[in-house]
Short mmCIF file of C-alpha atoms in Angstrom, two decimals:
data_model
loop_
_atom_site.label_atom_id
_atom_site.label_comp_id
_atom_site.label_asym_id
_atom_site.label_seq_id
_atom_site.Cartn_x
_atom_site.Cartn_y
_atom_site.Cartn_z
CA MET A 1 -22.20 -4.16 38.10
CA ILE A 2 -24.56 -4.57 35.02
CA LYS A 3 -28.42 -4.02 35.56
CA LEU A 4 -30.87 -4.39 32.61
CA LYS A 5 -34.18 -2.44 33.18
CA ASN A 6 -37.22 -3.37 30.62
CA VAL A 7 -34.50 -4.05 27.92
CA SER A 8 -35.45 -5.32 24.46
CA LYS A 9 -33.71 -6.13 21.26
CA PHE A 10 -35.30 -5.96 17.75
CA TYR A 11 -33.94 -7.03 14.38
CA TYR A 12 -35.28 -5.57 11.09
CA SER A 13 -34.83 -7.47 8.08
CA LYS A 14 -36.56 -7.06 4.44
CA GLY A 15 -39.44 -5.28 5.93
CA VAL A 16 -40.06 -7.85 8.90
CA ILE A 17 -39.44 -7.30 12.63
CA ALA A 18 -38.29 -9.87 14.71
CA SER A 19 -37.61 -9.97 18.33
CA GLY A 20 -34.41 -10.94 20.31
CA PHE A 21 -35.76 -10.52 23.20
CA THR A 22 -38.31 -8.40 25.43
CA LYS A 23 -38.87 -6.59 28.71
CA ILE A 24 -35.60 -8.42 30.30
CA ASN A 25 -34.91 -7.23 33.82
CA VAL A 26 -31.88 -8.89 35.34
CA GLU A 27 -28.95 -7.49 37.59
CA PHE A 28 -25.30 -8.96 37.57
CA LYS A 29 -22.66 -8.77 40.17
CA ILE A 30 -19.05 -9.42 40.48
CA GLY A 31 -18.09 -12.49 41.91
CA GLU A 32 -21.13 -14.51 40.09
CA PHE A 33 -20.74 -17.40 37.84
CA VAL A 34 -23.85 -17.25 35.86
CA ALA A 35 -25.11 -19.79 33.29
CA ILE A 36 -27.82 -18.50 30.78
CA THR A 37 -29.67 -21.66 29.41
CA GLY A 38 -32.75 -22.27 27.02
CA GLU A 39 -33.69 -23.91 23.79
CA SER A 40 -32.10 -22.45 20.25
CA GLY A 41 -33.89 -19.16 19.49
CA SER A 42 -34.78 -18.30 22.90
CA GLY A 43 -32.65 -15.38 23.12
CA LYS A 44 -29.91 -16.08 25.25
CA SER A 45 -26.94 -15.54 22.96
CA THR A 46 -28.70 -11.87 21.87
CA LEU A 47 -28.43 -11.34 25.57
CA LEU A 48 -25.09 -12.01 25.79
CA ASN A 49 -23.90 -10.01 23.00
CA VAL A 50 -25.88 -7.16 24.12
CA ILE A 51 -24.15 -7.33 27.87
CA SER A 52 -20.95 -7.74 26.04
CA GLY A 53 -21.61 -4.54 23.90
CA LEU A 54 -21.10 -6.58 20.66
CA ASP A 55 -24.94 -5.71 19.89
CA THR A 56 -27.07 -2.66 20.92
CA TYR A 57 -30.66 -2.57 22.22
CA GLU A 58 -33.93 -0.69 21.15
CA GLU A 59 -35.72 -0.05 24.40
CA GLY A 60 -35.34 -0.02 28.19
CA GLU A 61 -32.07 1.01 29.76
CA MET A 62 -28.86 -1.03 30.65
CA TYR A 63 -26.57 0.57 33.47
CA ILE A 64 -22.83 -0.29 33.60
CA ASN A 65 -22.02 0.63 37.57
CA GLY A 66 -24.81 2.57 37.81
CA GLN A 67 -24.16 4.76 34.66
CA GLU A 68 -26.76 4.80 31.87
CA THR A 69 -25.80 3.33 28.37
CA SER A 70 -28.78 4.32 26.18
CA HIS A 71 -26.99 7.34 24.85
CA TYR A 72 -23.66 5.27 23.92
CA ILE A 73 -22.50 5.63 20.51
CA GLU A 74 -20.18 3.26 18.71
CA LYS A 75 -16.96 4.64 20.16
CA ASP A 76 -18.26 4.61 23.54
CA TRP A 77 -19.17 0.71 23.02
CA GLU A 78 -15.83 0.26 22.04
CA GLU A 79 -14.30 1.53 24.97
CA TYR A 80 -16.59 -0.34 27.14
CA ARG A 81 -15.52 -3.53 25.73
CA ARG A 82 -11.93 -2.58 25.55
CA GLN A 83 -12.19 -1.92 29.54
CA ASN A 84 -14.70 -4.24 30.73
CA ILE A 85 -15.36 -7.39 28.52
CA GLY A 86 -13.18 -10.34 27.86
CA ASN A 87 -14.78 -12.69 25.17
CA ILE A 88 -14.33 -16.54 25.02
CA TYR A 89 -15.88 -17.77 21.84
CA GLN A 90 -17.23 -21.54 21.04
CA ASN A 91 -14.96 -21.75 17.95
CA PHE A 92 -11.91 -20.27 19.84
CA ASN A 93 -11.14 -17.22 17.35
CA LEU A 94 -7.56 -17.74 17.74
CA ILE A 95 -4.62 -17.19 14.92
CA ASN A 96 -3.74 -20.65 14.12
CA SER A 97 -0.59 -19.38 12.56
CA TYR A 98 0.67 -17.88 15.78
CA SER A 99 2.10 -19.81 19.25
CA VAL A 100 0.27 -19.76 22.24
CA PHE A 101 2.46 -17.01 23.94
CA LYS A 102 1.79 -14.92 20.62
CA ASN A 103 -2.27 -15.19 20.78
CA ILE A 104 -2.16 -14.11 24.31
CA GLU A 105 0.52 -11.53 24.03
CA MET A 106 -1.44 -9.83 20.99
CA VAL A 107 -4.08 -8.64 23.45
CA LEU A 108 -1.45 -6.93 25.56
CA THR A 109 0.29 -5.51 22.29
CA LEU A 110 -2.87 -4.01 21.01
CA ASN A 111 -3.41 -2.32 24.81
CA GLY A 112 -0.13 -0.67 24.51
CA VAL A 113 1.72 -2.63 27.39
CA SER A 114 5.39 -2.74 27.20
CA PRO A 115 7.42 -5.73 25.94
CA LYS A 116 8.89 -6.56 29.31
CA LYS A 117 5.26 -6.34 31.23
CA ARG A 118 3.81 -8.35 28.50
CA LYS A 119 6.30 -11.24 28.67
CA GLU A 120 5.73 -11.37 32.55
CA LYS A 121 1.82 -11.35 32.33
CA VAL A 122 1.66 -13.95 29.53
CA LEU A 123 3.86 -16.34 31.51
CA SER A 124 1.59 -15.66 34.78
CA LEU A 125 -1.59 -16.53 32.76
CA LEU A 126 -0.24 -19.84 30.80
CA LYS A 127 0.95 -21.14 34.39
CA LYS A 128 -2.68 -20.26 35.47
CA VAL A 129 -4.40 -22.21 32.59
CA ASN A 130 -1.63 -25.03 32.87
CA LEU A 131 -0.13 -24.45 29.31
CA THR A 132 3.42 -23.16 30.03
CA ARG A 133 4.85 -26.23 28.33
CA TYR A 134 2.99 -25.25 24.99
CA LYS A 135 3.97 -21.49 24.77
CA ASN A 136 6.04 -22.13 21.82
CA THR A 137 3.61 -24.45 20.01
CA LYS A 138 1.66 -23.28 17.23
CA VAL A 139 -2.17 -23.09 18.16
CA SER A 140 -3.18 -25.31 15.10
CA LYS A 141 -1.35 -28.11 16.96
CA LEU A 142 -3.42 -28.24 20.26
CA SER A 143 -6.33 -30.37 20.94
CA GLY A 144 -9.89 -28.57 21.36
CA GLY A 145 -9.59 -28.22 25.36
CA GLN A 146 -5.87 -26.74 24.81
CA LYS A 147 -7.19 -24.21 22.45
CA GLN A 148 -10.33 -23.19 24.94
CA ARG A 149 -7.87 -22.67 27.78
CA VAL A 150 -5.74 -20.47 25.42
CA ALA A 151 -8.71 -18.64 24.53
CA ILE A 152 -9.75 -18.33 28.35
CA ALA A 153 -6.02 -16.71 29.02
CA ARG A 154 -6.57 -14.35 26.22
CA ALA A 155 -9.75 -13.04 27.83
CA LEU A 156 -7.91 -12.75 31.32
CA ALA A 157 -4.88 -10.88 29.55
CA LYS A 158 -7.08 -7.62 29.27
CA ASP A 159 -7.72 -7.93 33.30
CA VAL A 160 -11.10 -6.91 33.13
CA PRO A 161 -14.18 -7.39 35.33
CA ILE A 162 -16.34 -9.38 33.16
CA ILE A 163 -15.90 -12.58 31.33
CA ILE A 164 -18.38 -13.64 28.63
CA ALA A 165 -18.17 -17.28 27.35
CA ASP A 166 -20.68 -18.30 24.39
CA GLU A 167 -20.97 -22.09 24.31
CA PRO A 168 -17.26 -22.47 25.94
CA THR A 169 -17.62 -26.21 25.89
CA GLY A 170 -19.83 -26.85 22.77
CA ASN A 171 -17.21 -28.31 20.72
CA LEU A 172 -15.12 -30.01 23.68
CA ASP A 173 -15.21 -33.69 24.82
CA LYS A 174 -16.39 -34.58 28.45
CA ALA A 175 -13.14 -34.32 30.44
CA SER A 176 -12.01 -31.15 28.56
CA ALA A 177 -15.42 -29.50 29.07
CA THR A 178 -15.05 -30.08 32.69
CA SER A 179 -11.27 -28.81 33.17
CA ILE A 180 -12.65 -25.52 31.31
CA ILE A 181 -15.88 -25.05 33.47
CA LYS A 182 -13.81 -25.68 36.51
CA LEU A 183 -11.19 -22.98 35.38
CA LEU A 184 -14.08 -20.68 34.80
CA GLN A 185 -15.33 -21.23 38.34
CA GLU A 186 -11.91 -20.03 39.60
CA ILE A 187 -11.82 -16.98 37.43
CA ALA A 188 -15.20 -16.27 38.85
CA GLU A 189 -14.12 -15.70 42.33
CA ASP A 190 -13.13 -11.92 41.58
CA LYS A 191 -14.94 -11.58 38.51
CA LEU A 192 -18.33 -11.65 36.76
CA VAL A 193 -18.29 -14.79 34.37
CA ILE A 194 -21.49 -15.05 32.62
CA ILE A 195 -21.72 -18.22 30.07
CA VAL A 196 -24.44 -19.52 27.45
CA THR A 197 -24.76 -23.25 27.34
CA HIS A 198 -27.24 -25.81 25.93
CA ASN A 199 -26.07 -28.40 28.73
CA TYR A 200 -26.86 -27.33 31.99
CA ASP A 201 -26.05 -30.53 33.69
CA GLN A 202 -22.50 -30.24 32.64
CA VAL A 203 -22.11 -26.92 34.47
CA LYS A 204 -24.56 -27.04 37.60
CA GLU A 205 -22.27 -28.14 40.01
CA TYR A 206 -19.92 -25.26 39.44
CA VAL A 207 -22.23 -22.27 38.76
CA THR A 208 -23.63 -19.92 41.21
CA ARG A 209 -26.67 -18.79 39.40
CA LYS A 210 -29.29 -20.41 36.62
CA ILE A 211 -31.10 -18.18 34.31
CA THR A 212 -33.59 -19.94 31.80
CA MET A 213 -34.87 -18.01 28.95
CA HIS A 214 -37.75 -18.84 26.74
CA ASP A 215 -39.25 -16.91 23.51
CA GLY A 216 -36.87 -13.92 24.35
CA LYS A 217 -38.29 -13.89 27.92
CA ILE A 218 -36.62 -15.12 31.30
CA ILE A 219 -38.74 -17.46 32.84
CA GLU A 220 -36.34 -18.62 35.52
CA ASP A 221 -33.62 -16.71 37.79
CA LYS A 222 -32.65 -19.20 40.06
CA LYS A 223 -29.54 -18.61 42.62
CA ILE A 224 -27.91 -21.92 43.16
CA LYS A 225 -24.94 -20.77 45.78
CA GLU A 226 -24.46 -17.81 47.99
CA THR A 227 -21.35 -15.48 46.69
CA GLU A 228 -19.72 -12.75 48.18
CA GLN A 229 -19.74 -9.47 46.20
CA ALA A 230 -16.45 -8.79 45.38
CA SER A 231 -14.92 -4.93 45.07
CA ILE A 232 -14.03 -3.57 41.76
CA THR A 233 -10.73 -2.51 41.16
CA ASN A 234 -10.35 0.79 39.56
CA GLN A 235 -9.57 -0.22 35.85
CA LYS A 236 -6.60 1.43 34.23
CA LYS A 237 -7.52 3.04 30.91
CA GLY A 238 -6.12 1.27 28.22
CA LYS A 239 -3.55 2.72 25.68
CA ASN A 240 -3.02 2.25 22.07
CA ILE A 241 -0.70 0.09 20.37
CA SER A 242 2.46 1.98 19.91
CA PHE A 243 3.69 2.90 16.21
CA LEU A 244 6.77 0.85 16.81
CA ASP A 245 4.68 -2.31 17.69
CA GLU A 246 2.44 -1.63 14.78
CA TRP A 247 5.60 -2.03 12.60
CA ILE A 248 6.80 -4.96 14.31
CA LEU A 249 3.41 -6.73 14.13
CA GLY A 250 3.14 -5.73 10.61
CA ILE A 251 6.75 -7.28 9.59
CA TYR A 252 5.73 -10.41 11.96
CA ASN A 253 2.58 -11.07 10.00
CA ALA A 254 4.31 -10.66 6.37
CA PHE A 255 6.80 -13.34 7.22
CA ASN A 256 4.79 -15.46 9.82
CA VAL A 257 3.51 -17.68 6.86
CA ILE A 258 6.03 -18.52 4.67
CA PRO A 259 3.91 -19.92 1.60
CA LYS A 260 1.36 -16.80 2.21
CA PHE A 261 4.37 -14.58 2.16
CA VAL A 262 5.94 -15.62 -1.24
CA LEU A 263 2.40 -15.93 -2.76
CA LEU A 264 1.76 -12.06 -1.89
CA PHE A 265 5.41 -11.32 -2.91
CA LEU A 266 4.78 -12.86 -6.36
CA VAL A 267 1.52 -11.30 -6.93
CA TYR A 268 2.93 -7.72 -5.95
CA SER A 269 5.84 -8.35 -7.75
CA PHE A 270 3.73 -8.80 -10.80
CA ILE A 271 1.48 -5.94 -10.45
CA ILE A 272 4.61 -3.80 -9.74
CA CYS A 273 6.40 -5.19 -12.96
CA ALA A 274 3.26 -4.75 -14.90
CA LEU A 275 2.75 -0.98 -14.04
CA MET A 276 6.68 -0.27 -14.47
CA LEU A 277 6.16 -1.64 -18.08
CA GLU A 278 3.05 0.05 -18.76
CA TYR A 279 4.49 3.30 -17.27
CA SER A 280 7.88 2.86 -19.30
CA TYR A 281 5.90 2.10 -22.48
CA PHE A 282 3.89 5.28 -22.13
CA ARG A 283 7.26 7.25 -21.21
CA LYS A 284 8.81 5.83 -24.22
CA GLY A 285 6.01 6.86 -26.36
CA GLU A 286 5.98 10.57 -25.18
CA TYR A 287 9.77 10.51 -25.72
CA ASN A 288 9.48 9.37 -29.26
CA ALA A 289 6.73 11.76 -30.20
CA SER A 290 8.74 14.45 -28.61
CA LYS A 291 11.75 13.85 -31.19
CA SER A 292 9.30 13.51 -34.06
CA GLY A 293 7.35 16.42 -33.42
CA MET A 294 7.20 19.94 -34.49
CA ASN A 295 8.75 22.83 -32.78
CA VAL A 296 8.66 26.42 -33.88
CA ILE A 297 11.57 27.67 -31.79
CA PHE A 298 13.96 24.66 -31.61
CA LEU A 299 14.37 22.88 -34.90
CA ASP A 300 17.03 20.61 -33.62
CA THR A 301 15.15 18.41 -31.19
CA ASN A 302 18.20 16.19 -30.41
CA ASP A 303 17.73 14.35 -26.95
CA HIS A 304 21.34 15.06 -26.08
CA ARG A 305 21.36 18.63 -26.64
CA ILE A 306 21.04 21.00 -23.51
CA ILE A 307 20.73 24.67 -23.81
CA MET A 308 22.35 26.96 -21.09
CA ASN A 309 21.36 30.27 -20.20
CA LYS A 310 22.90 32.50 -17.10
CA ASN A 311 20.36 33.60 -14.69
CA ASP A 312 21.33 37.53 -15.10
CA LYS A 313 21.21 36.84 -19.00
CA THR A 314 24.95 37.97 -19.55
CA SER A 315 27.22 36.40 -21.92
CA PHE A 316 29.24 33.42 -20.62
CA SER A 317 32.79 34.12 -20.22
CA PRO A 318 36.00 32.07 -21.90
CA GLU A 319 36.65 30.85 -18.27
CA GLU A 320 32.78 29.89 -17.87
CA ILE A 321 33.10 27.83 -21.13
CA SER A 322 36.22 26.47 -20.73
CA TYR A 323 34.56 24.86 -17.58
CA ILE A 324 31.78 23.33 -19.03
CA LYS A 325 33.79 21.89 -21.78
CA ASN A 326 35.61 20.21 -19.01
CA LEU A 327 32.55 18.66 -17.11
CA ASP A 328 31.73 14.91 -17.50
CA ASN A 329 29.37 13.89 -20.10
CA ILE A 330 29.90 17.23 -22.17
CA GLU A 331 30.64 15.91 -25.77
CA TYR A 332 30.94 19.46 -27.57
CA VAL A 333 30.16 23.02 -26.74
CA MET A 334 28.65 25.38 -29.25
CA GLU A 335 29.03 28.59 -28.22
CA ASN A 336 26.58 30.14 -30.60
CA ASP A 337 23.80 27.64 -31.47
CA LYS A 338 21.09 29.71 -33.14
CA ILE A 339 22.42 28.36 -36.48
CA VAL A 340 21.21 24.70 -35.41
CA ASP A 341 17.73 26.17 -35.19
CA MET A 342 17.63 27.63 -38.39
CA SER A 343 16.55 25.89 -41.48
CA ILE A 344 18.96 26.38 -44.42
CA SER A 345 18.35 25.58 -47.98
CA PHE A 346 20.98 24.17 -50.46
CA SER A 347 20.65 24.08 -54.35
CA ASP A 348 22.85 23.22 -57.24
CA VAL A 349 22.95 26.10 -59.84
CA HIS A 350 20.59 24.38 -62.00
CA GLU A 351 18.14 23.54 -59.12
CA ASN A 352 18.05 19.96 -59.94
CA PHE A 353 18.68 19.12 -56.31
CA TRP A 354 17.20 21.28 -53.52
CA PHE A 355 17.73 20.45 -49.63
CA SER A 356 16.41 22.11 -46.47
CA GLY A 357 17.69 21.16 -43.15
CA THR A 358 19.33 21.96 -40.18
CA ILE A 359 23.16 22.18 -39.28
CA THR A 360 25.03 20.24 -36.73
CA PRO A 361 28.40 20.38 -35.78
CA TYR A 362 30.64 17.85 -37.59
CA GLU A 363 32.53 17.41 -34.19
CA ILE A 364 29.26 15.53 -32.56
CA LEU A 365 28.82 13.07 -35.48
CA ASN A 366 28.65 9.56 -34.28
CA LYS A 367 27.07 7.71 -37.08
CA LYS A 368 28.60 5.45 -39.74
CA ILE A 369 28.71 7.31 -43.19
CA ASP A 370 26.73 4.83 -45.37
CA TYR A 371 27.62 6.52 -48.92
CA GLY A 372 30.67 8.77 -49.83
CA ARG A 373 33.43 9.94 -47.28
CA ALA A 374 33.83 12.13 -44.31
CA ALA A 375 34.13 15.82 -44.70
CA GLU A 376 37.63 17.12 -44.78
CA THR A 377 37.56 20.88 -45.67
CA ASP A 378 35.16 23.82 -44.25
CA ASN A 379 33.18 23.69 -47.32
CA GLU A 380 32.20 19.96 -47.47
CA ILE A 381 29.08 18.66 -46.18
CA VAL A 382 27.94 15.26 -45.07
CA ILE A 383 24.06 15.23 -45.61
CA GLN A 384 21.52 13.01 -43.62
CA GLY A 385 18.08 12.19 -44.87
CA SER A 386 15.73 9.12 -44.90
CA SER A 387 16.50 5.77 -46.92
CA ASP A 388 13.63 6.28 -48.93
CA ASP A 389 14.67 10.00 -50.34
CA TYR A 390 14.86 9.53 -54.36
CA ASP A 391 17.48 11.97 -54.47
CA LEU A 392 19.96 10.58 -51.73
CA VAL A 393 19.33 6.77 -52.69
CA THR A 394 18.79 7.00 -56.66
CA ASN A 395 20.88 9.97 -57.68
CA LYS A 396 23.71 9.64 -54.98
CA ASP A 397 26.54 9.64 -57.57
CA LYS A 398 25.58 12.62 -59.45
CA LEU A 399 24.72 14.38 -55.85
CA LEU A 400 28.39 13.86 -54.97
CA GLN A 401 29.63 15.46 -58.29
CA GLU A 402 27.47 18.65 -57.81
CA LYS A 403 28.41 22.02 -56.73
CA PHE A 404 25.93 23.51 -53.94
CA TYR A 405 24.81 27.01 -53.18
CA ARG A 406 23.22 28.32 -50.20
CA VAL A 407 20.00 29.75 -51.31
CA ASN A 408 19.26 33.50 -49.92
CA LEU A 409 16.12 35.13 -48.84
CA SER A 410 14.82 35.77 -52.22
CA GLY A 411 14.99 32.24 -53.01
CA GLU A 412 17.77 32.36 -55.48
CA PRO A 413 21.34 30.42 -54.92
CA ASP A 414 24.05 32.43 -53.40
CA LYS A 415 26.94 31.84 -55.90
CA SER A 416 29.38 33.81 -54.14
CA LYS A 417 30.40 30.35 -52.15
CA GLU A 418 30.53 26.99 -53.56
CA TYR A 419 29.98 23.85 -51.20
CA SER A 420 30.01 19.93 -51.56
CA ILE A 421 28.25 17.01 -50.50
CA VAL A 422 30.61 14.63 -49.95
CA GLY A 423 28.96 11.84 -47.60
CA ILE A 424 25.57 10.58 -47.13
CA ILE A 425 23.71 8.90 -44.13
CA TYR A 426 20.66 7.39 -44.02
CA ASP A 427 18.64 7.61 -40.92
CA ASP A 428 14.73 7.62 -40.50
CA SER A 429 14.38 8.01 -37.02
CA THR A 430 15.75 11.73 -36.37
CA MET A 431 14.01 13.56 -39.42
CA SER A 432 12.37 16.68 -38.44
CA LEU A 433 9.15 17.82 -40.43
CA ALA A 434 9.69 21.36 -39.24
CA SER A 435 13.27 21.54 -40.66
CA GLY A 436 12.52 19.94 -44.14
CA GLY A 437 13.90 16.42 -43.46
CA TYR A 438 17.54 16.62 -43.94
CA ARG A 439 20.45 17.41 -41.41
CA TYR A 440 23.62 18.73 -42.51
CA TYR A 441 27.25 17.92 -40.75
CA VAL A 442 29.42 20.76 -41.12
CA LYS A 443 32.77 21.90 -40.01
CA GLU A 444 33.55 24.73 -37.45
CA GLY A 445 34.51 27.09 -40.41
CA LEU A 446 31.34 26.60 -42.17
CA LEU A 447 29.23 27.00 -39.08
CA ASN A 448 30.72 30.41 -38.79
CA ASP A 449 30.38 31.21 -42.52
CA LEU A 450 26.53 30.43 -42.22
CA LEU A 451 26.06 32.58 -39.31
#
């Protein structure tokens, strides 16, 4: 099954090369129950790691069923461990928040076994290790001996030919240790079981072979009992965990430990809220900048304004305009809106007052008039400006008594038509530098007159 020929393992750390073991020649067969013993640092655990594929070797050759492994890459070793090795650890390496059943089932889930077959297999293994009554018990509530039985059942769940155990009884009392060794002896009838132990006397009645190591070398390889070599059944190639099982496992892990879930939920919620607030603050800054910035094409940067064009560049028909007016959330439709993007100046005849700004239809005025009154005729204007504007604040009474004229292209007041400012709105948030800083609210008749 496994053969090592002149195999050596070295470690390199900070310029120093250390030997794990050197020139090991040994062979293991199915049906054997092998105990590797020796003092600490003799290389027995390192040898076990190389055999199980958890560690590589630097010299010699290791054969698996007659096949060389010196060319193996990480992917090959991973497949080797998956198809051939079941590990039993001294510290159990179980998931304490899982039940006994779930710990064993996990191996089958990761190997793509269907739920029905998983249940049958786990129940069979629980019966074999005498833990059926504890199947729904959390591992954290078990004794050391019971935990090691769970670890053995988990190793058997893969149905692999080799069971590797590193000090499987190191943390157990004498009774529990004896029980575990007897169980491993039963397993060894049709598998290769290799254990590392400091206490050989504890296992000598059960093992079929003893290997003693010293200073990285095998100094004794003694056959204790004769065994019949069992045949190796064809191993079915393992599958990967299914996508559905990945999701189920993820959800189970998320809710398995409620305090952990609550803590993670609070942490992630805080992070998400912080990011959303930061993003909202950034977008609000962009939005405010877009309202107060300059635009050489559109002077009216009101965020409620929507400009519509037809794909074929033709004019809207009366029916189409009527349809648009009846749409939800449409306040007002201005058929020819170029006037709102024009900077228009007004002045009295003596040029004591001079205002330059943009036009807005009076119908969409939704602000309170702070001083004066509403416009009633087509030649009356409500003006909006800053609350710091000298003319709008200090001279407001005189302003409402003056007659105004539109300033023509030559810069002179056009006296052909008179206009009156009858109301004032103070608003510092919507002033546009490009338009001169003022907004005029005018009736539809004046809109047409100014075009």
